[in-house]
JSON list of C-alpha atoms in Angstrom, two decimals:
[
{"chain": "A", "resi": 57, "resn": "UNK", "atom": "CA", "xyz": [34.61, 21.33, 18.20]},
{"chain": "A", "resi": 58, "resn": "UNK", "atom": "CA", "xyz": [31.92, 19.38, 20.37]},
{"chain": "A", "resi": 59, "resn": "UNK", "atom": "CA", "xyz": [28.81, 20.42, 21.51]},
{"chain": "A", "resi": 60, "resn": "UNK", "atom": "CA", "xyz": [26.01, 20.11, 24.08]},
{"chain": "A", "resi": 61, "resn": "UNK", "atom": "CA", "xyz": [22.74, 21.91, 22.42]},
{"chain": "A", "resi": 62, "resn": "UNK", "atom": "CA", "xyz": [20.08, 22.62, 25.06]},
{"chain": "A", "resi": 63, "resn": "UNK", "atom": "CA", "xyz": [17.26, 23.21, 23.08]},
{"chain": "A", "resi": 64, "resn": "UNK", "atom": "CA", "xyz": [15.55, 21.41, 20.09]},
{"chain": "A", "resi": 65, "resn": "UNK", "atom": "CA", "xyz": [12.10, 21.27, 18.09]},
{"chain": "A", "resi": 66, "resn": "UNK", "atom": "CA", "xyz": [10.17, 19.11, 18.97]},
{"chain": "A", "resi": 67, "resn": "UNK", "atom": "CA", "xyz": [7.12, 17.16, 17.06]},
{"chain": "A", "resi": 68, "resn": "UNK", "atom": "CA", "xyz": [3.45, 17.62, 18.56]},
{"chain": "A", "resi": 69, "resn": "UNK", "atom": "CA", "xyz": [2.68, 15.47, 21.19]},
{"chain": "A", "resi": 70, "resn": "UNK", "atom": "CA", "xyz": [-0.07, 14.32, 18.84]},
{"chain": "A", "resi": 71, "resn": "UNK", "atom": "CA", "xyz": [1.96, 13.43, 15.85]},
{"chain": "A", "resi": 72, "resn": "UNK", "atom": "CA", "xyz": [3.84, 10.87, 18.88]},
{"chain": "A", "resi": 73, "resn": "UNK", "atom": "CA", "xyz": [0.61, 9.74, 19.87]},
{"chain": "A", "resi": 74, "resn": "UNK", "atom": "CA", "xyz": [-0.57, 8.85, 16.49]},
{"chain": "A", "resi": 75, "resn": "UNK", "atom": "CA", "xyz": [2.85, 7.38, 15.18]},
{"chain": "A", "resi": 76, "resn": "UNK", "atom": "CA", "xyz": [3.44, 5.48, 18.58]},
{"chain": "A", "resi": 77, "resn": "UNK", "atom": "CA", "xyz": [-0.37, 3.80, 17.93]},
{"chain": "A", "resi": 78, "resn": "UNK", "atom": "CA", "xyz": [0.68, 2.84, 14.53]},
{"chain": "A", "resi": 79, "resn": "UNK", "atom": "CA", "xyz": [4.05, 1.75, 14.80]},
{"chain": "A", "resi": 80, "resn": "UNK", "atom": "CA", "xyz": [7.43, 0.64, 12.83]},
{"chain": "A", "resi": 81, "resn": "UNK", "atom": "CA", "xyz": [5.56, -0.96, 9.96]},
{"chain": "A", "resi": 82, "resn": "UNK", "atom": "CA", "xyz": [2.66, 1.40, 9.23]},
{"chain": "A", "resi": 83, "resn": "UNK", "atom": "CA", "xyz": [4.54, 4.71, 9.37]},
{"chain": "A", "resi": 84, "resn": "UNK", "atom": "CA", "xyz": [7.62, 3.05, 7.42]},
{"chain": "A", "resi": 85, "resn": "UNK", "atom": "CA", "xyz": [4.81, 2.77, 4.22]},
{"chain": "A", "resi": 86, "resn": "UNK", "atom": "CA", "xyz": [3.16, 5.69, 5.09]},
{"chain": "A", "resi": 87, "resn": "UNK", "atom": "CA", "xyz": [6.86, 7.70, 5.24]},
{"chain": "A", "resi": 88, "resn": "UNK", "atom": "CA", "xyz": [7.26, 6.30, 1.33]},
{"chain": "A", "resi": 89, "resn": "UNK", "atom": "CA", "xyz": [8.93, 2.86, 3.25]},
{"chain": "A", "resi": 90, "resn": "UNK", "atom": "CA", "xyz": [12.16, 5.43, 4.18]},
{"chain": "A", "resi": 91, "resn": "UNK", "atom": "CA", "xyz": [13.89, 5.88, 7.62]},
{"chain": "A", "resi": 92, "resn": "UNK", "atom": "CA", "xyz": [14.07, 2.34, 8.21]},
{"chain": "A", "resi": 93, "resn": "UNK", "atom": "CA", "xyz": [16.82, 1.73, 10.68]},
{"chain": "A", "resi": 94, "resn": "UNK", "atom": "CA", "xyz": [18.99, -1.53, 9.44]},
{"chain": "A", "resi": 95, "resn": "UNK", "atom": "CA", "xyz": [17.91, -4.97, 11.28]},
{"chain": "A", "resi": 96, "resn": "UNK", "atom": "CA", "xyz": [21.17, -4.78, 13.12]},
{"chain": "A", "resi": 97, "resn": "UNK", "atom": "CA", "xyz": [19.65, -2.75, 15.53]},
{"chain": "A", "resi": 98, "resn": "UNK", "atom": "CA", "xyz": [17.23, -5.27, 17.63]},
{"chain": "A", "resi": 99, "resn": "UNK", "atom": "CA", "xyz": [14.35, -4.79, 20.39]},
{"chain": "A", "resi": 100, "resn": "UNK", "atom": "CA", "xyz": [15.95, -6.06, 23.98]},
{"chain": "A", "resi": 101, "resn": "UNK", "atom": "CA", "xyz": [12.55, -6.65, 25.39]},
{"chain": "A", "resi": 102, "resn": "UNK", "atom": "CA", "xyz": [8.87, -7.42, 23.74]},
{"chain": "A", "resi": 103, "resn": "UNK", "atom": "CA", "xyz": [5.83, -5.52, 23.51]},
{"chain": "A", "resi": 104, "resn": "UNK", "atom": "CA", "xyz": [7.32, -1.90, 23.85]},
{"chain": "A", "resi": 105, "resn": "UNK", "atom": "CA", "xyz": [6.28, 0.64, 21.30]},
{"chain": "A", "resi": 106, "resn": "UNK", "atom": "CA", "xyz": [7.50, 4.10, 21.29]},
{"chain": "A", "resi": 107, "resn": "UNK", "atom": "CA", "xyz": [7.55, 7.54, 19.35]},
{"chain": "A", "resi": 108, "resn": "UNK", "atom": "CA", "xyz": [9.31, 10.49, 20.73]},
{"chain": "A", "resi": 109, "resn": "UNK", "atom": "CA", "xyz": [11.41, 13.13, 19.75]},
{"chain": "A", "resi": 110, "resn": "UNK", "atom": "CA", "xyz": [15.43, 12.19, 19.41]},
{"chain": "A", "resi": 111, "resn": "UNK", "atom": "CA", "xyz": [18.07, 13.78, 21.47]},
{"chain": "A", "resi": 112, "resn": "UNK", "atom": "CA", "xyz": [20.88, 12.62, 19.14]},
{"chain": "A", "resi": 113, "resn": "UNK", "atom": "CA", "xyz": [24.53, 11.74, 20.89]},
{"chain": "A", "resi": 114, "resn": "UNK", "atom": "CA", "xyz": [27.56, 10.75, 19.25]},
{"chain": "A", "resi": 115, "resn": "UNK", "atom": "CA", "xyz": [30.66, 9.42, 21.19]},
{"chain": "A", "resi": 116, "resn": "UNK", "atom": "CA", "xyz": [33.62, 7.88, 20.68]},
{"chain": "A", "resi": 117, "resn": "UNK", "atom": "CA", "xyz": [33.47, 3.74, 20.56]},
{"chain": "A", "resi": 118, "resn": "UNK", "atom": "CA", "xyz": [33.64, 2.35, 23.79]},
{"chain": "A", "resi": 119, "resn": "UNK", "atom": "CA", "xyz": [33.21, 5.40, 25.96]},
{"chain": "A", "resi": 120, "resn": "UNK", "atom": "CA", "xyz": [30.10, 6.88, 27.04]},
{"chain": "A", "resi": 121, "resn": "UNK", "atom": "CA", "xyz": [30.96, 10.27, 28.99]},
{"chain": "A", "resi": 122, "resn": "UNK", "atom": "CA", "xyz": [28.95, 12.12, 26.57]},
{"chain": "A", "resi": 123, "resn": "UNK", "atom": "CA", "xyz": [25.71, 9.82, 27.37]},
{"chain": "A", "resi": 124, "resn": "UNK", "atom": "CA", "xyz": [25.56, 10.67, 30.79]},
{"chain": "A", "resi": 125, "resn": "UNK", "atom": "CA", "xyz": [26.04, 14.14, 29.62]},
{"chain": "A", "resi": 126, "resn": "UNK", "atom": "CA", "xyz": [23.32, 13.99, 27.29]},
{"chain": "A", "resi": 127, "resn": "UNK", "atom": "CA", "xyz": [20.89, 12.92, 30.08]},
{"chain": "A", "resi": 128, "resn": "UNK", "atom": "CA", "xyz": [21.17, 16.37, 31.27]},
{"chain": "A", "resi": 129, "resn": "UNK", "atom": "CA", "xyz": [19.19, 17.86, 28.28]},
{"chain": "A", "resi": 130, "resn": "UNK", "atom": "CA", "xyz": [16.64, 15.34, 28.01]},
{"chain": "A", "resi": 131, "resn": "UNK", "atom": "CA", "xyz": [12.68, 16.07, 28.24]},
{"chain": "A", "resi": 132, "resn": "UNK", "atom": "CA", "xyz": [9.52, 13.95, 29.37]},
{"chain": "A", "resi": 133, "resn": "UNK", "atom": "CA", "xyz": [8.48, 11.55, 26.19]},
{"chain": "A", "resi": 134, "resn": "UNK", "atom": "CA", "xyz": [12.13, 11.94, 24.44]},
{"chain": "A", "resi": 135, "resn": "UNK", "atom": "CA", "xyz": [14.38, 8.86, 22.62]},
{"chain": "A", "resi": 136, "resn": "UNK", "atom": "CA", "xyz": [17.92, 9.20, 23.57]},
{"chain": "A", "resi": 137, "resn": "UNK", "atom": "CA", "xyz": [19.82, 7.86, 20.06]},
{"chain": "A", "resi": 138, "resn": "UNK", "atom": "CA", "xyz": [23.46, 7.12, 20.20]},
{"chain": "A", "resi": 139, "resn": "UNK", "atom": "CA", "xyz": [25.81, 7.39, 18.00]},
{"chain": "A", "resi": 140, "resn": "UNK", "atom": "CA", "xyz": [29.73, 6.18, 17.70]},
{"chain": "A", "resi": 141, "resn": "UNK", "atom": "CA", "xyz": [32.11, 7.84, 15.24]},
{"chain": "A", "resi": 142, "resn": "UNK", "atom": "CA", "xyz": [33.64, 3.97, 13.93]},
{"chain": "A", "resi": 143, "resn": "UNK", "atom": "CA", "xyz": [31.53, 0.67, 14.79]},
{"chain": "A", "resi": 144, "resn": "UNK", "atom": "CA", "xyz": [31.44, -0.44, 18.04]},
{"chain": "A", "resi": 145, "resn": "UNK", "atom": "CA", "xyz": [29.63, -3.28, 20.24]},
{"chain": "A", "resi": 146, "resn": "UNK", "atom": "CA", "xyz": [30.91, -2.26, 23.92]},
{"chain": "A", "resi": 147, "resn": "UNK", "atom": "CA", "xyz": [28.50, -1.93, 26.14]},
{"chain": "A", "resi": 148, "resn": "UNK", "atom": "CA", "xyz": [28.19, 1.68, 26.39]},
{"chain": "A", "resi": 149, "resn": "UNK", "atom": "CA", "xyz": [24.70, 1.37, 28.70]},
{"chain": "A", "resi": 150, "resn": "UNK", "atom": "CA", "xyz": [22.96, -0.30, 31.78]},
{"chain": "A", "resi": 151, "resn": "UNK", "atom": "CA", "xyz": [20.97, 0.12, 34.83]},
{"chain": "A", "resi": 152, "resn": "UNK", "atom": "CA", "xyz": [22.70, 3.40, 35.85]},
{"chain": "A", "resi": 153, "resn": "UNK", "atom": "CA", "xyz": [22.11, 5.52, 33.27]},
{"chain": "A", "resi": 154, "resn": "UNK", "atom": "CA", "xyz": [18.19, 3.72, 32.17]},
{"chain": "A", "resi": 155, "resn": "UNK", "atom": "CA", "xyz": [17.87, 4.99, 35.97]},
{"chain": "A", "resi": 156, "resn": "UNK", "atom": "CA", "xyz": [19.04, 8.64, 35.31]},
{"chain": "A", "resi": 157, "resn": "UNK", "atom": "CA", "xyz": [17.21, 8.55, 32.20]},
{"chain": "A", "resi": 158, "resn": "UNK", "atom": "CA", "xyz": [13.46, 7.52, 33.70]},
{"chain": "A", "resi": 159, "resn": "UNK", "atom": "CA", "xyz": [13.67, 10.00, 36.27]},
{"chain": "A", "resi": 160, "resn": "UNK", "atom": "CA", "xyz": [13.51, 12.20, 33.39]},
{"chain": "A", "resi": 161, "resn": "UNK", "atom": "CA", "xyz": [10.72, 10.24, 31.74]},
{"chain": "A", "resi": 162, "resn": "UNK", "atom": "CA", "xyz": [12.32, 9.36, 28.67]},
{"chain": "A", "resi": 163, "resn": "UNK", "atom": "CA", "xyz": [10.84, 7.02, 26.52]},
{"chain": "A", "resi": 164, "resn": "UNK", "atom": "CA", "xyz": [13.35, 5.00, 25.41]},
{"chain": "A", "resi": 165, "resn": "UNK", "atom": "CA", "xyz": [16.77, 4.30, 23.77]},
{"chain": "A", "resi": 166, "resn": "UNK", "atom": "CA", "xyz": [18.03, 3.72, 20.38]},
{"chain": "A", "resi": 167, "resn": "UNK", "atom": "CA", "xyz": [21.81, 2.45, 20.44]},
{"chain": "A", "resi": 168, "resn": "UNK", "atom": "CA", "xyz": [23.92, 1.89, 17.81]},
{"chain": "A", "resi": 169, "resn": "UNK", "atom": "CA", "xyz": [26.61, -0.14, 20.33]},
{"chain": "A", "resi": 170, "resn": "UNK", "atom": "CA", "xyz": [25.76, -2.76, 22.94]},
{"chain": "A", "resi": 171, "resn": "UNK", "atom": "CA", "xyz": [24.14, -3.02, 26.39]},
{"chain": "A", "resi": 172, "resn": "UNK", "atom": "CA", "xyz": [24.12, -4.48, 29.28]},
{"chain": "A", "resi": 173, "resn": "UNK", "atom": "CA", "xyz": [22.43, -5.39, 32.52]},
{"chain": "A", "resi": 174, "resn": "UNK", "atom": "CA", "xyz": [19.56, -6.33, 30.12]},
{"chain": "A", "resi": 175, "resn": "UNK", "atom": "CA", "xyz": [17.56, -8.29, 32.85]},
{"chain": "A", "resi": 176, "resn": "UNK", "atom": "CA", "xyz": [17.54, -5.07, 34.96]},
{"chain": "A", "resi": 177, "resn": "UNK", "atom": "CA", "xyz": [16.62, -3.28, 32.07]},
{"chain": "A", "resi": 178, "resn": "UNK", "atom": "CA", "xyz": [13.84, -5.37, 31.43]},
{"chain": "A", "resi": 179, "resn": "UNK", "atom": "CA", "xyz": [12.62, -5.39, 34.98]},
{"chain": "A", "resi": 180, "resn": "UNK", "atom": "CA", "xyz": [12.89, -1.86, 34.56]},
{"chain": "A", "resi": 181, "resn": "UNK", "atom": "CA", "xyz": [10.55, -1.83, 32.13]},
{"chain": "A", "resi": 182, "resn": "UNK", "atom": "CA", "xyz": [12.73, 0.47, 29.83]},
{"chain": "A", "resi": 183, "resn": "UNK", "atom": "CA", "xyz": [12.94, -0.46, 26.67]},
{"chain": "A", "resi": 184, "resn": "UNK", "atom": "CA", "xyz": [16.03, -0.37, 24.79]},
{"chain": "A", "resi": 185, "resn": "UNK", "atom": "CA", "xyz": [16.56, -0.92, 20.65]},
{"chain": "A", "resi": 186, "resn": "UNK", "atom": "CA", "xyz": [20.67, -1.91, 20.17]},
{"chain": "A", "resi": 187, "resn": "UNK", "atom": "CA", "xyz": [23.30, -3.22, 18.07]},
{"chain": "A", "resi": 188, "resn": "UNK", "atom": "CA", "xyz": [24.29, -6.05, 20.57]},
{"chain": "A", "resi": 189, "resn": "UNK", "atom": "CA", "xyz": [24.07, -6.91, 24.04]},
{"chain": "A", "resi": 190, "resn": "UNK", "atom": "CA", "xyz": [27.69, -7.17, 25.31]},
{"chain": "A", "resi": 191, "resn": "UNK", "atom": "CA", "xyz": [28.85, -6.88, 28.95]},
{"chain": "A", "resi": 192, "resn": "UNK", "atom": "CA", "xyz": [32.33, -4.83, 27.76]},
{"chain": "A", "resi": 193, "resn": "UNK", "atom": "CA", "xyz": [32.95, -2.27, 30.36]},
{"chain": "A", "resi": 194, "resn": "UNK", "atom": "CA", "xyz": [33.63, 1.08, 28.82]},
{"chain": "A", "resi": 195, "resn": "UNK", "atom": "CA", "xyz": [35.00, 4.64, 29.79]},
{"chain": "A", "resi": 196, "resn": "UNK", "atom": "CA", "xyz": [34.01, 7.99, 30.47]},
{"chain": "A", "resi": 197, "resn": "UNK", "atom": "CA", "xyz": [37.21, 10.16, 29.11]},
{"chain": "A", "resi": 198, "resn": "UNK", "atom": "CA", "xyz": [36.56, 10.98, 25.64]},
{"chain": "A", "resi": 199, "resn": "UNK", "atom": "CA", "xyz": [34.40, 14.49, 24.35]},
{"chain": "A", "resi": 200, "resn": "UNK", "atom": "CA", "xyz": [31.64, 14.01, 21.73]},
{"chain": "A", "resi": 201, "resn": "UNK", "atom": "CA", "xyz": [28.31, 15.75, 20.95]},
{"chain": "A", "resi": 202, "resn": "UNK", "atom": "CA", "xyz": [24.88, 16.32, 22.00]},
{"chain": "A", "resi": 203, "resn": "UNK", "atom": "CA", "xyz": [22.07, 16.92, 20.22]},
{"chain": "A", "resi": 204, "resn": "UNK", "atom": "CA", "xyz": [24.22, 17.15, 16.33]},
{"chain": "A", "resi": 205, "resn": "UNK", "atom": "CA", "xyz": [22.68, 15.44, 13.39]},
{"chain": "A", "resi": 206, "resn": "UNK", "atom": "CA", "xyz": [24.11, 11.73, 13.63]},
{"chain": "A", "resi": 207, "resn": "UNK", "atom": "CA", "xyz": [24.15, 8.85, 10.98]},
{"chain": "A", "resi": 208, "resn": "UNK", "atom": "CA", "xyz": [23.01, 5.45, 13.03]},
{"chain": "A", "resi": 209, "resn": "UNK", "atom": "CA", "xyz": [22.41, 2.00, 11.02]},
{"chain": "A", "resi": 210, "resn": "UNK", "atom": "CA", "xyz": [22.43, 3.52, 7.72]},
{"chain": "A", "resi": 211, "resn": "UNK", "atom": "CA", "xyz": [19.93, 6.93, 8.46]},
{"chain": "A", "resi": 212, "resn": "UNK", "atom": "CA", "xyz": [20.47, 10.51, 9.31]},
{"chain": "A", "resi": 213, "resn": "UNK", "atom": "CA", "xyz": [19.08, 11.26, 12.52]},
{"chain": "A", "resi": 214, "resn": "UNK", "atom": "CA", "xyz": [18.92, 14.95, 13.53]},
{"chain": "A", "resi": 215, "resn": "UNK", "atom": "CA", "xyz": [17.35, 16.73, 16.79]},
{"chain": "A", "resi": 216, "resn": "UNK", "atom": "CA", "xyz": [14.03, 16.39, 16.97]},
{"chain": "A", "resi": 217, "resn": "UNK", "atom": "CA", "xyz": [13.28, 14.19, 14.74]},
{"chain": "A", "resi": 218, "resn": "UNK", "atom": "CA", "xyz": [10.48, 11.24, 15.36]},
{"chain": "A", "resi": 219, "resn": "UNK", "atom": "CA", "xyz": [11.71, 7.76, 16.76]},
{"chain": "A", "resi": 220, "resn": "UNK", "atom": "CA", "xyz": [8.92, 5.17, 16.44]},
{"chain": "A", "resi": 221, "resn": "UNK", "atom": "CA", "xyz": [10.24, 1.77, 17.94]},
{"chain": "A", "resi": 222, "resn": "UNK", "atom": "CA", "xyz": [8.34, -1.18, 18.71]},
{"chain": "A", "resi": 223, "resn": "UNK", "atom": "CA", "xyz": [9.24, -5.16, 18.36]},
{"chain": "A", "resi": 224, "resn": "UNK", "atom": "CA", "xyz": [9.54, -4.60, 14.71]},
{"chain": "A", "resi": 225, "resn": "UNK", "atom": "CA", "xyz": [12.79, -2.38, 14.90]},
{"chain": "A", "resi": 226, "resn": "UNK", "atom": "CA", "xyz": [12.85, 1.09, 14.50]},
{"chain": "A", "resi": 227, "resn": "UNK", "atom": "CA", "xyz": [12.09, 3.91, 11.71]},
{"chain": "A", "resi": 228, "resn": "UNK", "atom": "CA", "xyz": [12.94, 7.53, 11.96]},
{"chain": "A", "resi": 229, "resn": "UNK", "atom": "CA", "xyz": [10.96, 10.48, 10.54]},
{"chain": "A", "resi": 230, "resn": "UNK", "atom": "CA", "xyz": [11.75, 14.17, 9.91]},
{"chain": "A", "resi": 231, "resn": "UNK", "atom": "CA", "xyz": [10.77, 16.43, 12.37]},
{"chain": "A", "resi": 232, "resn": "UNK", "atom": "CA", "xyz": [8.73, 18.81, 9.71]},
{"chain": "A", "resi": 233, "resn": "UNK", "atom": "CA", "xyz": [6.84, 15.60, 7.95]},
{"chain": "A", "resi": 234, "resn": "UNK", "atom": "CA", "xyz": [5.72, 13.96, 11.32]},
{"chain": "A", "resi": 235, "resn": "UNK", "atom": "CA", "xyz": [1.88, 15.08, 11.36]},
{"chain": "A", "resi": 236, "resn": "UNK", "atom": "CA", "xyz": [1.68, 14.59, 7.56]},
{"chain": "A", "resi": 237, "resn": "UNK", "atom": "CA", "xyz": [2.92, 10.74, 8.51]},
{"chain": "A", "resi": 238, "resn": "UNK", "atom": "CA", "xyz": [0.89, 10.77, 11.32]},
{"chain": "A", "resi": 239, "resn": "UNK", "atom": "CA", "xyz": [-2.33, 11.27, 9.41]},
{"chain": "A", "resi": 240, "resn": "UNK", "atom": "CA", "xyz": [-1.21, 9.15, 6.67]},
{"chain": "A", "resi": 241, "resn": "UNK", "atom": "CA", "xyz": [-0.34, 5.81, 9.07]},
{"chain": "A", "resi": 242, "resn": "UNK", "atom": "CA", "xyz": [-3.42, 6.23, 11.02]},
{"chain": "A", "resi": 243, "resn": "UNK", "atom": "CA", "xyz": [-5.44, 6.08, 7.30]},
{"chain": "A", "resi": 244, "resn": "UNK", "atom": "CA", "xyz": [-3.92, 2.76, 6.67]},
{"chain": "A", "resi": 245, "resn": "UNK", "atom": "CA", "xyz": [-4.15, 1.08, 10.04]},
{"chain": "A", "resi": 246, "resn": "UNK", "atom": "CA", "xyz": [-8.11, 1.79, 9.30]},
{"chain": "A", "resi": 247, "resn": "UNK", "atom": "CA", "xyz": [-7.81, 0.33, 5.64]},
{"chain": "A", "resi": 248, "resn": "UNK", "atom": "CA", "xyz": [-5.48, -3.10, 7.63]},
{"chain": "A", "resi": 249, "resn": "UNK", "atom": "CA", "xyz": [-8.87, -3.08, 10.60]},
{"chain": "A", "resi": 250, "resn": "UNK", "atom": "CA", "xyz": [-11.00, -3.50, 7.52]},
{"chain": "A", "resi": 251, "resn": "UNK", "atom": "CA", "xyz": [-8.83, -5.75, 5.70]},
{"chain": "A", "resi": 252, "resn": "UNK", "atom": "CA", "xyz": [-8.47, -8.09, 8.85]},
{"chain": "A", "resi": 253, "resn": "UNK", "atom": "CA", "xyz": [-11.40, -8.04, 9.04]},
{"chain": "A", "resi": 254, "resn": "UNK", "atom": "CA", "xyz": [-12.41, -9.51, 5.81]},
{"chain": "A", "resi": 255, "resn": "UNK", "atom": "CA", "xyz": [-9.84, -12.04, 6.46]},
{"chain": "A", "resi": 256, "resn": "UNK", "atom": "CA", "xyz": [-10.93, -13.10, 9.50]},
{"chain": "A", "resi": 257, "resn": "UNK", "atom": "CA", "xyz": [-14.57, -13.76, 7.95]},
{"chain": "A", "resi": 258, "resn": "UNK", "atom": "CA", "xyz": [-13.03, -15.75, 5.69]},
{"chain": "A", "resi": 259, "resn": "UNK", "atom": "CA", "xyz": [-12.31, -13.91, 2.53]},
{"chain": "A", "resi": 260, "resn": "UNK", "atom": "CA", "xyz": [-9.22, -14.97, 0.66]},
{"chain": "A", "resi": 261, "resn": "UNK", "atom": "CA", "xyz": [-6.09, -12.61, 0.40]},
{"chain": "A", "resi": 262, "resn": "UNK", "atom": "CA", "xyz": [-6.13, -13.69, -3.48]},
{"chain": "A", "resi": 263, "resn": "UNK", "atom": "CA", "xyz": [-10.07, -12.28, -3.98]},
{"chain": "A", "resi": 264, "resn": "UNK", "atom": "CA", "xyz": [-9.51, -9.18, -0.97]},
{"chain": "A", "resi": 265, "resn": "UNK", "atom": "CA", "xyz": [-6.39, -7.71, -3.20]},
{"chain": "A", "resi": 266, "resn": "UNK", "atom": "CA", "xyz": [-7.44, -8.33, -6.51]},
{"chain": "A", "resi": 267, "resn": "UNK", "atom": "CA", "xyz": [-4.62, -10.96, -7.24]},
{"chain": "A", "resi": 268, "resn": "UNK", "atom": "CA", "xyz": [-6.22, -13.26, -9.67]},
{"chain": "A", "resi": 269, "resn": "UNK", "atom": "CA", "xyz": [-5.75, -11.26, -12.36]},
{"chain": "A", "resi": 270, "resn": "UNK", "atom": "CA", "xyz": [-1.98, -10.56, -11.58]},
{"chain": "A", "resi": 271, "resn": "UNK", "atom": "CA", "xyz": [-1.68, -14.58, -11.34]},
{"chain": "A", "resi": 272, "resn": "UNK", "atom": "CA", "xyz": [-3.18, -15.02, -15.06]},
{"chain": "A", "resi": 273, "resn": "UNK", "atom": "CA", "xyz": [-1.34, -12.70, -16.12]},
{"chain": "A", "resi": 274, "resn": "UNK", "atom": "CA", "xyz": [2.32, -14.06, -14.80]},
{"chain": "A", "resi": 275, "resn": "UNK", "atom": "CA", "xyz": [0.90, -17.87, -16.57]},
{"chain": "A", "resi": 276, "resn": "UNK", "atom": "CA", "xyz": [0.25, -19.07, -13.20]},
{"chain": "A", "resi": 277, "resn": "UNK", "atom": "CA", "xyz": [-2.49, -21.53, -13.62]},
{"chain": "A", "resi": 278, "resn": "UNK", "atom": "CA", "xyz": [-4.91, -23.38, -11.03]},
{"chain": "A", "resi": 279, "resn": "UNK", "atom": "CA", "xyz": [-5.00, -27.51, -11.57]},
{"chain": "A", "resi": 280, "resn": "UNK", "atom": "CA", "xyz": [-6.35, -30.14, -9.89]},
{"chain": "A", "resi": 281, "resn": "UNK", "atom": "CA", "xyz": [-3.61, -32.29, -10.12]},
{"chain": "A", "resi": 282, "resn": "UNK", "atom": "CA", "xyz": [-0.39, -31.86, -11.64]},
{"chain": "A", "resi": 283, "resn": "UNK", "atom": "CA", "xyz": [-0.10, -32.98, -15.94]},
{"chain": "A", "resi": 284, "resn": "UNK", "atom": "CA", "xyz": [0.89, -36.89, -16.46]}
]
């Protein structure tokens, strides 16, 4: 059976907020450094950073009917995440359907296939996260399913859940742990202000973390020059 689901849970448009200001990095450690979708998946633009709820689709490789059906259920803020059922790096999305998809106000895409018309895209100013960037045309014949839990560069995505995406790749959060990772990544961006700062009035990275001791202990010794 295949399925189009209307309706999902959403995360507080604070949670977003606060995991969009923090980014990949930040909420990967505060999430216990899970949800970490594999490098494969790349940023197709610089400078974007997103977090919004997913509206999960999974198709068949190298057809993308169920994408443009998918746009239909799509809210304000959301990350449309795609899916295929056996690897694939057609390009399953362009211009079109980044169109369809900002009339809607969707934040963004996360695609576990290629795209194309990437300079459009970019002009666009809509960011997309994929697998590849390939001009293979594809088709619109085959069913699939909106809005099911999906599996997409090694993590289960389902509805709802939190999509954080900037230039350092993309990390997915459960739906039911997003303030709790919101208020925990926003703690240590304040700790890495204060840190930087530190740094950037000179203090060494050895002295600021305590590593001296560590270095002793491993028999890592400090010489001016090395033994005859």
């Amino acid at each position: 059976m295949y399925y189009i689901v209307r309706h999902i849970d959403r995360a507080s448009p604070s949670a977003l907020t606060a995991l969009a200001r923090a980014g990949v990095a930040l909420t990967h450690q505060a999430a216990g450094r899970t949800g970490l979708l594999s490098h494969e998946i790349q940023p197709r633009q610089n400078g974007h950073a997103i977090a919004g709820s997913a509206v999960t689709v999974l198709c068949e490789p190298g057809d993308n009917l169920i994408v443009h059906a998918a746009v239909d259920v799509c809210s304000p803020g959301d990350v449309l995440v795609v899916a295929t059922t056996s690897p694939s790096t057609d390009g399953m999305f362009g211009d079109l359907l980044a169109t369809a998809l900002q009339v809607r106000g969707v934040a963004g895409l996360v695609l576990n296939a290629g795209v194309h018309d990437l300079a459009r895209l970019r002009r666009m100013h809509f960011p997309v996260w994929s697998r590849a960037v390939h001009a293979q045309a594809t088709g619109r014949t085959s069913p699939g399913s909106v809005n099911v839990p999906v599996v997409i560069a090694g993590q289960l995505v389902n509805p709802g859940d939190v999509v954080v995406a900037d230039d350092d790749g993309v990390v997915v959060v459960p739906a039911r742990y997003a303030y709790q990772v919101a208020e925990a990544a926003l703690e240590q961006q304040a700790v890495q202000e204060s840190k930087r700062a530190a740094l950037a009035a000179g203090t060494l990275g050895v002295d600021l973390f305590n590593l001296r001791p560590l270095l002793a202990d491993l028999g890592v010794q400090y010489v001016d020059r090395l033994p005859e």
